[in-house]
Amino acid sequence: MNPPLGTASRDRLRIAIQKSGRLAEPARSLLAACGLSWRESRDKLFCYGESLPVDLLLVRDDDIPGLIADGVCDLGVVGRNELDEQAGERERNGLAPAYRALRGLGFGQCRLMLAVPEDWDWQGPQQLQGLRIATSYPAILRQWLEGQGIDAQVVELSGSVEIAPRLGTADLICDLVSSGATLAANHLKPVETLLDSEAVLAGPAGGFDDARAGLAQMLLRRVDGVLQMKDRKLLMFSAERESVPALARLLHDAGPLVELPGANGALSLQAMCDGAVSWQRLEELERAGARGLMVLAVERSLA
Ligand code: PRT
Ligand code: ZN
């Protein structure tokens, strides 16, 4: 039977991820790449960890910082925007920091931006004095306005922020932007970035003092191993020794060219490349003497 959710179990780690939404699938894939697997439960809220004592809690992203603060969950995958907003709110209420971002995860990228009606002539933040700004991120916005020395009115909305200027409830907005299509569709233009956000692995402000410490450390090491290798490719080929200097020049931006003894006096070579290795690059290497070129995806590493 699953343990009750409100009591912090001491020997199993509990990770909260978004149940559905933008961060749900990438969070699951990352954790699966870290070697975790789960038994899906019927209530689809709690998934019991099978390969390791690490359980999943599937929740709304807004709930994740609070679940960590209350000790219901040990770790969570959440947008930096949400984590910073709730941390800012705690600070304003005089509460101590309860969580922190342990790792940036490289997905869910977006920016928290100010956006104004398209026909505005934007001259800078000082223009905001006395205006009304609609947002779902009041704590981050207030902190930014204070930093800029601007006295503006923050209009808190829980959704559909982008229509506020057209409805006349605000003069401009502060909202998340990724492609910019939503702003354009609402005749708004982005003018200032308050926060560059991505999904983060968040944990409690303090550490763990029981079996969870070792589990969390192992998980972080695996997360690093997966993230470091993300988009990396291992390039393998063979070549005669006299071709090696030219090939090394062509691969100057890759990791060190590793030489291994190959068949018939030729060398077997390999290099770690960041990002895609194009056909054009392979053809150039072939012209410089590389043979049997192979590009392999790299899944994980232990540093
Ligand atoms: O149900 P639940 O509360 O869990 O989900 P949710 O609807 O609150 O969250 P969801 O899935 O929309 O977003 C989860 C997280 O994804 C956010 O907290 C961000 O960290 C991240 N993220 C990345 C985004 C976006 N990109 C994004 N574009 N979150 C929201 N948007 C919205 C934005 O608010 C605006 O309405 O998309 C619109 C803008 O998109 P573009 O592409 O038109 O610019
Ligand atoms: Zn949400």
Coordinates of N, CA and C in Angstrom, one line a residue, residues 93-183:
N93 N 6.1 37.8 2.9 CA 5.3 37.4 4.1 C 6.2 37.2 5.3
G94 N 7.5 37.5 5.2 CA 8.4 37.3 6.3 C 8.8 35.9 6.6
L95 N 8.6 34.9 5.6 CA 8.9 33.5 5.9 C 10.3 33.2 5.4
A96 N 11.0 32.3 6.0 CA 12.4 31.9 5.6 C 12.3 31.2 4.3
P97 N 13.4 31.3 3.5 CA 13.5 30.5 2.3 C 13.3 29.0 2.6
A98 N 12.5 28.3 1.7 CA 12.2 26.9 2.0 C 12.7 26.0 1.0
Y99 N 13.0 26.5 -0.2 CA 13.5 25.6 -1.3 C 14.5 26.4 -2.1
R100 N 15.2 25.6 -2.9 CA 16.2 26.2 -3.9 C 16.3 25.4 -5.1
A101 N 16.7 26.0 -6.2 CA 16.9 25.3 -7.5 C 18.2 24.6 -7.4
L102 N 18.2 23.3 -7.6 CA 19.5 22.5 -7.5 C 20.1 22.4 -8.9
R103 N 19.3 22.3 -9.9 CA 19.9 22.1 -11.3 C 18.9 22.8 -12.3
G104 N 19.5 23.5 -13.3 CA 18.7 23.9 -14.5 C 18.6 22.7 -15.4
L105 N 17.4 22.4 -15.9 CA 17.2 21.1 -16.6 C 17.2 21.2 -18.2
G106 N 17.3 22.5 -18.7 CA 17.4 22.6 -20.1 C 16.2 22.4 -20.9
F107 N 15.0 22.4 -20.3 CA 13.7 22.3 -21.1 C 12.7 23.3 -20.4
G108 N 11.6 23.6 -21.1 CA 10.6 24.5 -20.5 C 11.1 25.9 -20.5
Q109 N 12.0 26.2 -21.5 CA 12.5 27.6 -21.5 C 11.5 28.6 -21.9
C110 N 11.5 29.7 -21.2 CA 10.6 30.8 -21.5 C 11.1 32.1 -20.8
R111 N 10.5 33.2 -21.1 CA 11.0 34.4 -20.5 C 9.8 35.2 -19.9
L112 N 10.0 35.7 -18.7 CA 8.9 36.5 -18.1 C 9.2 37.9 -18.6
M113 N 8.2 38.5 -19.3 CA 8.5 39.8 -20.0 C 7.4 40.8 -19.8
L114 N 7.8 42.0 -19.9 CA 6.8 43.1 -20.0 C 6.4 43.2 -21.4
A115 N 5.1 43.4 -21.7 CA 4.7 43.6 -23.1 C 3.7 44.7 -23.1
V116 N 3.8 45.6 -24.1 CA 3.0 46.8 -24.2 C 2.2 46.7 -25.5
P117 N 1.1 47.5 -25.7 CA 0.4 47.6 -26.9 C 1.4 47.9 -28.1
E118 N 1.2 47.2 -29.2 CA 2.1 47.4 -30.4 C 2.4 48.8 -30.8
D119 N 1.4 49.7 -30.6 CA 1.6 51.1 -31.1 C 2.3 52.0 -30.1
W120 N 2.7 51.4 -29.0 CA 3.4 52.3 -28.0 C 4.8 52.5 -28.5
D121 N 5.3 53.7 -28.2 CA 6.7 54.1 -28.5 C 7.5 53.8 -27.2
W122 N 8.1 52.6 -27.1 CA 8.8 52.2 -25.8 C 10.1 52.9 -25.6
Q123 N 10.2 53.7 -24.5 CA 11.4 54.4 -24.3 C 12.2 53.9 -23.0
G124 N 11.6 52.9 -22.3 CA 12.3 52.4 -21.2 C 11.4 52.3 -20.0
P125 N 11.9 51.6 -18.9 CA 11.1 51.4 -17.7 C 10.5 52.6 -17.1
Q126 N 11.2 53.8 -17.2 CA 10.6 55.0 -16.5 C 9.2 55.3 -17.0
Q127 N 8.9 54.9 -18.2 CA 7.6 55.1 -18.8 C 6.5 54.4 -18.0
L128 N 6.9 53.5 -17.1 CA 5.8 52.7 -16.4 C 5.2 53.4 -15.2
Q129 N 5.9 54.5 -14.8 CA 5.4 55.2 -13.6 C 3.9 55.5 -13.6
G130 N 3.2 55.0 -12.6 CA 1.8 55.2 -12.4 C 0.9 54.4 -13.3
L131 N 1.5 53.5 -14.1 CA 0.6 52.6 -15.0 C 0.2 51.3 -14.2
R132 N -0.8 50.6 -14.9 CA -1.3 49.4 -14.3 C -0.8 48.2 -15.1
I133 N -0.2 47.2 -14.4 CA 0.4 46.1 -15.1 C -0.2 44.8 -14.7
A134 N -0.8 44.1 -15.6 CA -1.5 42.8 -15.3 C -0.5 41.7 -15.3
T135 N -0.6 40.8 -14.3 CA 0.3 39.7 -14.2 C -0.1 38.6 -13.3
S136 N 0.4 37.3 -13.6 CA 0.2 36.2 -12.6 C 1.5 36.1 -11.8
Y137 N 2.4 37.0 -11.9 CA 3.7 36.9 -11.2 C 3.9 38.2 -10.4
P138 N 3.0 38.5 -9.5 CA 3.1 39.8 -8.7 C 4.3 40.0 -7.9
A139 N 4.8 38.9 -7.3 CA 6.0 39.0 -6.4 C 7.3 39.4 -7.3
I140 N 7.5 38.7 -8.4 CA 8.6 39.0 -9.2 C 8.5 40.4 -9.8
L141 N 7.3 40.7 -10.2 CA 7.1 42.0 -10.8 C 7.3 43.1 -9.8
R142 N 6.8 43.0 -8.6 CA 7.0 44.0 -7.6 C 8.4 44.2 -7.2
Q143 N 9.1 43.1 -7.2 CA 10.6 43.2 -6.8 C 11.3 43.9 -7.9
W144 N 11.0 43.6 -9.2 CA 11.6 44.3 -10.3 C 11.3 45.8 -10.3
L145 N 10.1 46.1 -10.1 CA 9.7 47.5 -10.1 C 10.4 48.3 -9.0
E146 N 10.5 47.6 -7.8 CA 11.3 48.3 -6.7 C 12.7 48.5 -7.1
G147 N 13.3 47.5 -7.8 CA 14.7 47.6 -8.2 C 14.9 48.8 -9.2
Q148 N 13.8 49.0 -10.0 CA 13.9 50.1 -11.0 C 13.5 51.4 -10.4
G149 N 13.0 51.4 -9.2 CA 12.5 52.6 -8.5 C 11.2 53.2 -9.2
I150 N 10.4 52.2 -9.6 CA 9.1 52.6 -10.3 C 7.9 52.3 -9.4
D151 N 7.0 53.3 -9.4 CA 5.8 53.1 -8.6 C 4.7 52.9 -9.7
A152 N 4.3 51.6 -9.8 CA 3.3 51.2 -10.8 C 2.3 50.3 -10.0
Q153 N 1.1 50.2 -10.6 CA 0.1 49.4 -9.9 C 0.1 47.9 -10.5
V154 N 0.2 47.0 -9.6 CA 0.2 45.6 -10.1 C -1.2 45.0 -10.0
V155 N -1.7 44.6 -11.2 CA -3.0 44.0 -11.2 C -2.9 42.5 -11.3
E156 N -3.2 41.7 -10.2 CA -3.0 40.3 -10.2 C -4.1 39.5 -10.9
L157 N -3.8 38.7 -11.9 CA -4.7 37.9 -12.6 C -4.2 36.5 -12.6
S158 N -5.1 35.5 -12.6 CA -4.6 34.1 -12.6 C -4.5 33.5 -14.0
G159 N -5.1 34.2 -15.0 CA -5.0 33.6 -16.3 C -5.4 34.7 -17.3
S160 N -5.3 34.4 -18.6 CA -5.7 35.3 -19.7 C -5.2 36.7 -19.5
V161 N -4.0 36.8 -19.1 CA -3.3 38.1 -18.8 C -3.3 38.9 -20.0
E162 N -3.0 38.3 -21.2 CA -2.8 39.0 -22.4 C -4.0 39.8 -22.9
I163 N -5.2 39.5 -22.4 CA -6.3 40.3 -23.0 C -6.6 41.5 -22.1
A164 N -5.9 41.7 -20.9 CA -6.2 42.7 -20.0 C -6.1 44.1 -20.6
P165 N -5.1 44.4 -21.5 CA -5.0 45.8 -22.0 C -6.2 46.1 -22.9
R166 N -6.7 45.0 -23.7 CA -7.9 45.2 -24.5 C -9.1 45.4 -23.7
L167 N -9.2 44.7 -22.6 CA -10.4 44.9 -21.7 C -10.3 46.2 -20.9
G168 N -9.2 46.8 -20.9 CA -9.1 48.1 -20.2 C -8.8 47.9 -18.7
T169 N -8.5 46.6 -18.3 CA -8.2 46.4 -16.8 C -6.7 46.7 -16.5
A170 N -5.9 46.8 -17.5 CA -4.5 47.2 -17.3 C -3.9 47.9 -18.5
D171 N -2.8 48.6 -18.4 CA -2.2 49.3 -19.5 C -1.3 48.4 -20.3
L172 N -0.6 47.5 -19.5 CA 0.3 46.6 -20.2 C 0.4 45.3 -19.3
I173 N 1.2 44.3 -19.8 CA 1.2 43.0 -19.1 C 2.6 42.6 -18.7
C174 N 2.7 41.6 -17.8 CA 4.0 41.0 -17.5 C 3.6 39.5 -17.5
D175 N 4.1 38.7 -18.5 CA 3.7 37.3 -18.7 C 4.8 36.5 -19.3
L176 N 4.6 35.2 -19.3 CA 5.6 34.3 -19.9 C 5.5 34.3 -21.4
V177 N 6.6 34.3 -22.0 CA 6.7 34.3 -23.5 C 7.6 33.2 -24.0
S178 N 7.2 32.4 -24.9 CA 8.2 31.5 -25.5 C 8.3 31.9 -27.0
S179 N 7.3 31.5 -27.8 CA 7.5 31.9 -29.3 C 7.1 33.3 -29.5
G180 N 6.3 33.9 -28.7 CA 5.9 35.3 -28.9 C 4.5 35.4 -29.7
A181 N 4.0 34.2 -30.1 CA 2.8 34.2 -30.9 C 1.6 34.7 -30.2
T182 N 1.5 34.4 -28.9 CA 0.3 34.9 -28.1 C 0.3 36.4 -28.0
L183 N 1.5 37.0 -27.8 CA 1.6 38.5 -27.7 C 1.2 39.1 -29.0

